[in-house]
Short mmCIF file of C-alpha atoms in Angstrom, two decimals:
data_model
loop_
_atom_site.label_atom_id
_atom_site.label_comp_id
_atom_site.label_asym_id
_atom_site.label_seq_id
_atom_site.Cartn_x
_atom_site.Cartn_y
_atom_site.Cartn_z
CA MET A 26 -49.62 -49.36 35.51
CA LYS A 27 -51.82 -47.86 33.38
CA ILE A 28 -50.82 -45.98 30.08
CA ILE A 29 -53.11 -42.67 30.17
CA GLN A 30 -51.09 -40.31 27.67
CA ILE A 31 -49.48 -39.70 24.19
CA GLU A 32 -48.32 -37.29 22.71
CA THR A 33 -45.60 -36.56 19.42
CA PHE A 34 -43.30 -33.23 19.05
CA GLN A 35 -41.64 -32.98 15.50
CA VAL A 36 -38.53 -30.72 16.23
CA ALA A 37 -35.79 -29.62 13.91
CA PRO A 38 -34.22 -30.77 12.24
CA ARG A 39 -36.56 -33.23 11.02
CA TRP A 40 -37.42 -35.78 14.13
CA LEU A 41 -40.28 -36.66 16.23
CA PHE A 42 -39.80 -37.17 19.56
CA VAL A 43 -42.50 -39.55 21.90
CA LYS A 44 -43.48 -39.16 24.89
CA VAL A 45 -45.55 -42.28 27.02
CA ASP A 46 -46.94 -40.57 30.05
CA THR A 47 -47.90 -43.24 32.60
CA ASP A 48 -50.61 -43.40 36.20
CA GLU A 49 -47.59 -44.13 38.06
CA GLY A 50 -45.73 -40.76 36.90
CA VAL A 51 -42.94 -42.40 35.20
CA THR A 52 -42.55 -41.46 31.95
CA GLY A 53 -40.77 -43.52 28.64
CA TRP A 54 -39.54 -41.09 25.51
CA GLY A 55 -39.50 -43.08 22.13
CA GLU A 56 -38.33 -41.34 18.51
CA ALA A 57 -40.12 -42.21 15.63
CA SER A 58 -38.12 -39.61 12.82
CA LEU A 59 -39.04 -40.75 9.49
CA GLU A 60 -37.14 -38.67 7.57
CA GLY A 61 -39.94 -35.99 5.36
CA HIS A 62 -42.58 -37.77 6.61
CA GLY A 63 -42.53 -37.04 10.05
CA ASP A 64 -46.43 -35.33 9.85
CA VAL A 65 -47.56 -38.12 8.71
CA VAL A 66 -45.82 -40.78 11.76
CA ARG A 67 -47.65 -38.33 13.81
CA GLN A 68 -50.76 -38.87 12.87
CA ALA A 69 -49.77 -42.87 12.59
CA VAL A 70 -48.63 -42.64 16.32
CA ALA A 71 -51.97 -40.89 17.58
CA ALA A 72 -53.85 -43.72 15.84
CA GLN A 73 -51.91 -46.84 17.68
CA ALA A 74 -51.91 -44.44 20.81
CA ASP A 75 -56.27 -45.49 21.06
CA TYR A 76 -54.79 -48.55 21.19
CA LEU A 77 -52.65 -48.31 24.26
CA ILE A 78 -54.19 -45.71 26.38
CA GLY A 79 -55.76 -47.28 29.56
CA ARG A 80 -53.25 -50.55 29.33
CA ASP A 81 -50.21 -52.12 31.33
CA PRO A 82 -46.81 -50.38 29.62
CA GLY A 83 -45.10 -53.37 30.72
CA ARG A 84 -46.75 -55.91 28.16
CA ILE A 85 -44.17 -55.05 26.15
CA GLU A 86 -44.03 -57.73 23.24
CA ASP A 87 -47.90 -58.39 23.83
CA HIS A 88 -48.32 -54.59 22.38
CA TRP A 89 -45.86 -54.75 18.89
CA GLN A 90 -47.78 -57.41 18.15
CA THR A 91 -50.50 -56.07 18.31
CA MET A 92 -50.13 -52.79 17.05
CA ALA A 93 -47.58 -54.38 14.31
CA LYS A 94 -50.03 -57.20 13.11
CA GLY A 95 -53.23 -56.14 14.79
CA GLY A 96 -54.64 -54.03 10.81
CA PHE A 97 -55.05 -56.08 8.19
CA TYR A 98 -52.32 -54.11 6.09
CA ARG A 99 -49.34 -53.82 7.70
CA GLY A 100 -45.95 -52.76 7.85
CA GLY A 101 -44.38 -50.01 5.03
CA PRO A 102 -41.89 -47.16 6.47
CA VAL A 103 -44.68 -45.41 7.93
CA LEU A 104 -46.28 -47.53 10.63
CA SER A 105 -43.10 -49.29 12.02
CA SER A 106 -41.99 -45.64 12.36
CA ALA A 107 -45.53 -45.26 14.90
CA LEU A 108 -44.67 -48.64 16.19
CA ALA A 109 -41.10 -48.27 16.61
CA GLY A 110 -41.14 -44.47 18.41
CA LEU A 111 -43.63 -46.60 20.84
CA ASP A 112 -42.05 -49.26 21.05
CA GLN A 113 -38.81 -47.96 22.75
CA ALA A 114 -41.04 -45.18 24.71
CA LEU A 115 -42.35 -48.68 26.22
CA TRP A 116 -38.58 -50.37 26.43
CA ASP A 117 -37.98 -47.07 28.87
CA ILE A 118 -40.76 -47.45 30.60
CA ALA A 119 -40.16 -50.79 31.73
CA GLY A 120 -36.00 -49.81 32.37
CA LYS A 121 -37.24 -47.22 34.91
CA THR A 122 -39.41 -49.02 36.84
CA HIS A 123 -37.03 -51.75 37.04
CA GLY A 124 -34.49 -49.40 37.71
CA VAL A 125 -32.13 -50.68 35.39
CA PRO A 126 -30.93 -49.76 31.52
CA VAL A 127 -32.70 -51.66 28.92
CA HIS A 128 -29.34 -53.68 28.35
CA GLN A 129 -30.11 -55.26 30.95
CA LEU A 130 -33.55 -56.36 30.64
CA LEU A 131 -32.24 -57.32 27.77
CA GLY A 132 -29.97 -60.27 28.36
CA GLY A 133 -27.09 -57.95 29.72
CA PRO A 134 -24.27 -56.32 27.88
CA VAL A 135 -21.56 -57.93 26.09
CA ARG A 136 -19.60 -54.91 25.61
CA ASP A 137 -18.21 -51.85 27.88
CA ARG A 138 -18.30 -49.71 24.40
CA VAL A 139 -19.09 -49.09 21.36
CA ARG A 140 -17.48 -47.86 18.18
CA VAL A 141 -19.26 -44.57 16.70
CA TYR A 142 -18.48 -43.32 13.35
CA GLY A 143 -19.80 -39.73 12.21
CA TRP A 144 -20.10 -38.31 8.60
CA VAL A 145 -18.57 -36.42 6.54
CA GLY A 146 -18.83 -34.31 3.12
CA GLY A 147 -22.33 -34.25 2.78
CA ASP A 148 -25.25 -34.94 -0.02
CA ASP A 149 -22.72 -33.75 -3.03
CA PRO A 150 -19.39 -35.25 -1.23
CA HIS A 151 -16.48 -32.43 -1.54
CA GLN A 152 -13.11 -31.11 0.85
CA VAL A 153 -13.67 -34.28 2.25
CA GLY A 154 -9.48 -34.82 3.69
CA GLU A 155 -10.66 -31.56 5.40
CA ALA A 156 -13.63 -33.15 6.91
CA VAL A 157 -12.56 -36.50 8.32
CA ALA A 158 -9.46 -34.47 9.60
CA ALA A 159 -11.81 -33.28 11.29
CA GLN A 160 -13.47 -35.99 12.47
CA VAL A 161 -10.50 -37.36 13.42
CA GLU A 162 -10.25 -34.24 15.75
CA ALA A 163 -13.17 -34.72 17.11
CA GLY A 164 -11.94 -37.88 18.87
CA LEU A 165 -13.40 -40.49 16.29
CA THR A 166 -11.72 -43.40 14.21
CA ALA A 167 -13.75 -43.79 11.73
CA VAL A 168 -16.16 -41.48 8.77
CA LYS A 169 -18.96 -42.16 6.59
CA MET A 170 -20.01 -40.55 3.12
CA ASN A 171 -22.10 -40.63 -0.42
CA ALA A 172 -19.63 -41.63 -2.84
CA SER A 173 -21.22 -38.68 -5.19
CA GLY A 174 -23.87 -36.81 -5.37
CA ALA A 175 -26.34 -37.28 -8.18
CA VAL A 176 -25.47 -39.78 -11.20
CA GLY A 177 -26.31 -41.04 -14.47
CA HIS A 178 -26.91 -44.59 -14.75
CA LEU A 179 -23.17 -45.72 -16.37
CA PRO A 180 -21.40 -42.46 -15.11
CA PRO A 181 -18.02 -41.04 -17.42
CA GLN A 182 -15.04 -41.97 -16.34
CA ALA A 183 -14.87 -38.46 -14.97
CA GLN A 184 -17.55 -39.06 -12.27
CA THR A 185 -16.20 -42.29 -11.25
CA ALA A 186 -12.75 -40.86 -11.50
CA ALA A 187 -14.41 -38.27 -9.24
CA ILE A 188 -15.73 -41.01 -6.64
CA LEU A 189 -11.73 -42.48 -6.36
CA GLU A 190 -10.52 -39.59 -5.29
CA ARG A 191 -12.87 -38.93 -3.01
CA ALA A 192 -11.87 -42.52 -1.33
CA ALA A 193 -8.11 -41.80 -1.37
CA ALA A 194 -8.48 -38.44 0.49
CA ALA A 195 -9.75 -39.96 2.83
CA ARG A 196 -8.17 -43.29 3.21
CA GLU A 197 -4.89 -40.83 3.14
CA VAL A 198 -6.26 -39.02 6.97
CA LEU A 199 -7.55 -41.78 8.46
CA GLY A 200 -4.39 -44.22 7.29
CA PRO A 201 -4.25 -47.15 7.93
CA ASP A 202 -5.81 -47.94 11.63
CA ARG A 203 -9.01 -45.81 10.53
CA ASP A 204 -11.71 -46.53 8.76
CA VAL A 205 -14.28 -45.38 5.66
CA ALA A 206 -17.36 -46.46 5.16
CA ILE A 207 -18.65 -45.56 2.09
CA ASP A 208 -21.85 -44.60 0.93
CA PHE A 209 -23.92 -45.73 -2.15
CA HIS A 210 -27.04 -44.24 -0.94
CA GLY A 211 -29.35 -46.46 -4.07
CA ARG A 212 -27.69 -43.67 -6.39
CA ILE A 213 -25.98 -46.03 -8.82
CA SER A 214 -27.29 -48.88 -10.83
CA ALA A 215 -25.87 -52.06 -10.87
CA PRO A 216 -23.96 -52.60 -13.53
CA ALA A 217 -22.19 -49.22 -12.25
CA ALA A 218 -21.21 -50.32 -8.67
CA ARG A 219 -20.34 -53.37 -10.59
CA ARG A 220 -18.07 -51.19 -11.74
CA LEU A 221 -17.54 -49.24 -9.18
CA LEU A 222 -16.76 -52.14 -6.88
CA PRO A 223 -13.64 -53.07 -7.98
CA LEU A 224 -11.69 -50.49 -8.05
CA LEU A 225 -12.84 -49.24 -4.35
CA GLU A 226 -11.75 -52.07 -2.55
CA PRO A 227 -7.60 -50.93 -2.64
CA PHE A 228 -9.13 -48.54 -0.40
CA HIS A 229 -10.13 -51.21 1.80
CA PRO A 230 -13.64 -49.49 3.07
CA LEU A 231 -14.90 -50.91 5.77
CA PHE A 232 -18.22 -51.50 4.44
CA VAL A 233 -19.86 -50.31 1.24
CA GLU A 234 -23.48 -48.78 1.89
CA GLU A 235 -26.37 -49.65 -0.03
CA PRO A 236 -24.78 -50.43 -3.66
CA VAL A 237 -28.14 -50.61 -5.36
CA LEU A 238 -31.26 -49.59 -4.65
CA PRO A 239 -33.40 -52.05 -1.89
CA GLY A 240 -36.77 -53.65 -1.91
CA ASN A 241 -37.01 -56.38 -4.27
CA ASN A 242 -33.16 -56.37 -6.05
CA HIS A 243 -31.80 -59.48 -4.68
CA ALA A 244 -30.84 -60.71 -7.14
CA ALA A 245 -28.02 -57.81 -8.52
CA LEU A 246 -27.44 -57.78 -4.89
CA ALA A 247 -26.28 -60.88 -5.02
CA ARG A 248 -24.22 -60.72 -7.79
CA LEU A 249 -22.50 -57.43 -6.69
CA VAL A 250 -21.64 -59.88 -3.49
CA ALA A 251 -20.14 -62.53 -5.42
CA GLY A 252 -18.26 -60.02 -7.86
CA SER A 253 -15.94 -58.14 -5.28
CA SER A 254 -14.43 -58.44 -1.51
CA THR A 255 -15.81 -55.02 -0.63
CA PRO A 256 -18.57 -55.79 2.68
CA ILE A 257 -21.43 -54.51 1.05
CA ALA A 258 -24.18 -53.00 3.85
CA THR A 259 -27.99 -52.23 3.19
CA GLY A 260 -31.31 -52.31 5.39
CA GLU A 261 -31.96 -48.44 6.40
CA ARG A 262 -35.34 -49.16 4.20
CA LEU A 263 -35.80 -52.44 5.17
CA TYR A 264 -38.94 -52.33 8.15
CA SER A 265 -38.17 -56.27 9.44
CA ARG A 266 -36.62 -59.44 9.23
CA TRP A 267 -38.45 -60.86 6.88
CA ASP A 268 -37.12 -57.67 4.85
CA PHE A 269 -34.07 -58.38 5.68
CA LEU A 270 -33.93 -62.31 4.84
CA PRO A 271 -33.85 -62.02 1.22
CA VAL A 272 -30.75 -59.56 1.25
CA LEU A 273 -29.13 -61.87 4.35
CA GLN A 274 -29.59 -65.17 2.05
CA ALA A 275 -28.19 -62.10 -1.53
CA GLY A 276 -25.06 -62.89 0.93
CA VAL A 277 -24.22 -59.53 2.58
CA ALA A 278 -22.08 -59.05 5.62
CA VAL A 279 -23.79 -55.92 7.59
CA VAL A 280 -27.23 -55.32 8.40
CA GLN A 281 -28.26 -51.12 9.07
CA PRO A 282 -32.03 -51.82 10.58
CA ASP A 283 -33.40 -48.45 11.91
CA LEU A 284 -34.49 -48.48 15.77
CA SER A 285 -36.73 -45.92 14.41
CA HIS A 286 -38.00 -47.30 11.28
CA ALA A 287 -37.57 -51.09 12.16
CA GLY A 288 -40.21 -51.75 14.49
CA GLY A 289 -38.04 -50.26 17.75
CA ILE A 290 -35.87 -52.22 20.33
CA SER A 291 -38.52 -55.66 19.88
CA GLU A 292 -38.07 -56.37 16.14
CA VAL A 293 -34.32 -55.27 15.91
CA ARG A 294 -32.98 -56.79 18.48
CA ARG A 295 -34.49 -59.80 16.24
CA ILE A 296 -32.86 -58.55 13.04
CA ALA A 297 -29.58 -58.79 14.79
CA ALA A 298 -30.01 -62.50 15.70
CA LEU A 299 -31.25 -63.47 12.88
CA ALA A 300 -28.31 -61.61 10.49
CA GLU A 301 -26.16 -63.43 13.38
CA THR A 302 -27.09 -67.01 11.89
CA PHE A 303 -25.36 -65.47 8.38
CA ASP A 304 -22.57 -64.71 9.67
CA ALA A 305 -23.69 -60.82 9.35
CA ALA A 306 -22.43 -57.92 11.40
CA LEU A 307 -25.26 -55.29 12.63
CA ALA A 308 -24.47 -51.60 11.79
CA PRO A 309 -27.61 -49.94 13.74
CA HIS A 310 -28.91 -46.63 10.98
CA CYS A 311 -29.18 -43.60 12.95
CA PRO A 312 -28.27 -40.16 11.33
CA LEU A 313 -31.44 -39.61 13.43
CA GLY A 314 -31.39 -37.73 16.73
CA PRO A 315 -31.16 -38.70 21.24
CA LEU A 316 -33.67 -40.79 21.75
CA ALA A 317 -33.27 -42.85 18.16
CA LEU A 318 -29.06 -43.10 18.93
CA ALA A 319 -30.17 -44.06 22.99
CA ALA A 320 -32.00 -46.69 21.69
CA CYS A 321 -29.27 -48.11 19.30
CA LEU A 322 -27.44 -48.03 21.84
CA GLN A 323 -28.79 -50.39 24.37
CA VAL A 324 -29.56 -52.72 21.39
CA ASP A 325 -25.96 -52.55 20.82
CA PHE A 326 -24.51 -53.01 24.20
CA ALA A 327 -26.73 -55.97 24.47
CA THR A 328 -25.45 -57.73 20.78
CA PRO A 329 -22.61 -60.02 19.85
CA ASN A 330 -23.07 -59.04 16.11
CA LEU A 331 -22.63 -55.36 16.56
CA LEU A 332 -19.86 -54.15 14.06
CA ILE A 333 -20.51 -50.04 15.16
CA GLN A 334 -22.30 -47.16 15.35
CA GLU A 335 -23.05 -44.59 13.82
CA GLN A 336 -24.73 -40.88 14.94
CA SER A 337 -25.84 -37.81 13.67
CA LEU A 338 -23.44 -35.40 15.58
CA GLY A 339 -22.59 -32.13 13.52
CA ILE A 340 -24.37 -34.14 10.40
CA HIS A 341 -24.84 -31.50 7.93
CA TYR A 342 -28.01 -31.91 8.12
CA ASN A 343 -28.15 -30.62 12.07
CA GLU A 344 -27.68 -26.57 12.42
CA PRO A 345 -26.96 -25.01 15.78
CA GLY A 346 -28.75 -25.11 18.35
CA GLU A 347 -31.05 -28.57 16.44
CA ASP A 348 -27.89 -30.70 16.66
CA LEU A 349 -27.93 -35.09 18.86
CA LEU A 350 -27.15 -32.60 22.14
CA ASP A 351 -29.40 -29.74 22.34
CA TYR A 352 -32.88 -31.32 23.67
CA LEU A 353 -30.23 -33.83 26.80
CA LEU A 354 -31.04 -32.34 30.15
CA ASP A 355 -27.16 -33.84 30.27
CA SER A 356 -24.81 -34.81 26.89
CA SER A 357 -22.23 -36.94 28.87
CA VAL A 358 -24.08 -39.70 28.19
CA PHE A 359 -22.69 -40.01 24.42
CA ASP A 360 -18.62 -38.31 24.94
CA PHE A 361 -16.29 -40.25 22.36
CA ARG A 362 -13.28 -41.86 24.45
CA ASP A 363 -11.26 -43.28 21.21
CA GLY A 364 -13.79 -43.61 18.98
CA HIS A 365 -15.99 -45.32 21.72
CA ILE A 366 -19.05 -44.03 23.57
CA HIS A 367 -18.66 -46.38 26.61
CA ARG A 368 -21.55 -47.34 28.23
CA TRP A 369 -23.83 -46.20 30.82
CA ASP A 370 -25.84 -47.70 33.36
CA ALA A 371 -29.06 -45.32 33.66
CA PRO A 372 -32.59 -46.56 33.92
CA GLY A 373 -33.91 -47.34 30.54
CA LEU A 374 -33.20 -45.46 27.88
CA GLY A 375 -30.55 -43.62 29.99
CA VAL A 376 -31.08 -40.07 28.41
CA ALA A 377 -32.82 -37.30 30.27
CA ILE A 378 -34.94 -35.26 27.89
CA ASP A 379 -35.30 -31.30 28.10
CA GLU A 380 -38.64 -31.69 27.63
CA ALA A 381 -39.15 -27.96 27.67
CA ALA A 382 -36.47 -27.41 25.04
CA VAL A 383 -38.40 -29.84 23.12
CA ARG A 384 -42.10 -28.27 23.45
CA ARG A 385 -41.05 -25.14 22.68
CA ALA A 386 -39.06 -26.37 19.39
CA ASP A 387 -42.83 -28.31 18.35
CA ALA A 388 -44.71 -25.33 18.87
CA VAL A 389 -42.20 -23.35 16.14
CA SER A 390 -41.39 -26.35 13.51
CA THR A 391 -42.06 -27.17 10.54
CA PRO A 392 -42.27 -29.82 7.90
CA TRP A 393 -38.29 -31.25 6.59
CA ARG A 394 -39.12 -32.73 3.64
CA THR A 395 -36.58 -34.83 1.12
CA PRO A 396 -34.54 -33.32 -1.36
CA VAL A 397 -35.50 -33.99 -4.76
CA TRP A 398 -32.69 -33.97 -7.56
CA ARG A 399 -32.64 -34.09 -11.04
CA HIS A 400 -30.44 -35.09 -13.85
CA ASP A 401 -29.63 -32.69 -16.49
CA ASP A 402 -31.87 -33.96 -18.78
CA GLY A 403 -34.23 -32.46 -16.23
CA SER A 404 -35.26 -36.32 -15.13
CA PHE A 405 -35.80 -38.19 -11.94
CA ALA A 406 -32.69 -38.19 -9.69
CA GLU A 407 -32.04 -40.68 -6.61
CA TRP A 408 -31.27 -38.89 -3.48
#
């Protein structure tokens, strides 16, 4: 079997799908979505296609190593996202070729269902109680929300109180048997996070995400971990196992690699194994499309240290006709039952893409750009 064609499709709201065709009629799909930079990743996929065309799609590990390390300049969100989408598509082809789901190729399932959570409140959270109630009604047992909108380096008491009020409202609706996760989104400084984390402890968050900007702020992250009993999560802006090693050494409880950013199924599988050696759990980042979610779930089914899975149905970025299920021929694989998605055994990633709908969407799509926020004084604010 040989790869004969690679195509990309930019579809609303902000996703980039990858299609890999072979000379034997087996097609693989993946998702290389990089929010705000889909058009740039599209060119990176095209560059990698020069290497893959004419090669055997079954040599997934060799292709991963070559695409990840074959250039003098490596890594980063753009190249790693392009690699991720192609890697997913190659695993999809492998599963379809052998007639088994990808999780079977990863060693077989370790669970029958995966717990999932949904988003509430939007970028600048409000009406949290009502939004949480709607997610509970939809069948979820866990939600996540942003802690706040834009805040200053040291938020005033009113902003701190508003963060705590939102957490209290969510906990009141959820009760003691459901969970809330709180995402700081890197918007809050380390000193502000140090003040807030103890104040959030009474609401028993499942985890607090990105209390400081990821990257090189490992010392501040370690101090926050040491100063709070609340589990700390991070990882959506980390792209390799080497990126994750120092945050694991800092003591984070939950790693959140994105399967469309961090090198795909191949690399996230390794990140999860690395996290297990630190007694940390996996909770893949996925506010993206159906192919990204399908890839996440295939890893989830086969990963012992999984905690929970993010999914984007109804997230504030999506519009009618542009939601998680709208590019699928059969959306039932993502049905929630008791807050979980149950394992399925369709081959490959296990989802059937409506290619006609994807091509129509690509023909009229425009690039999605990351919002730019400003503080009251006009200076740049973290989104």
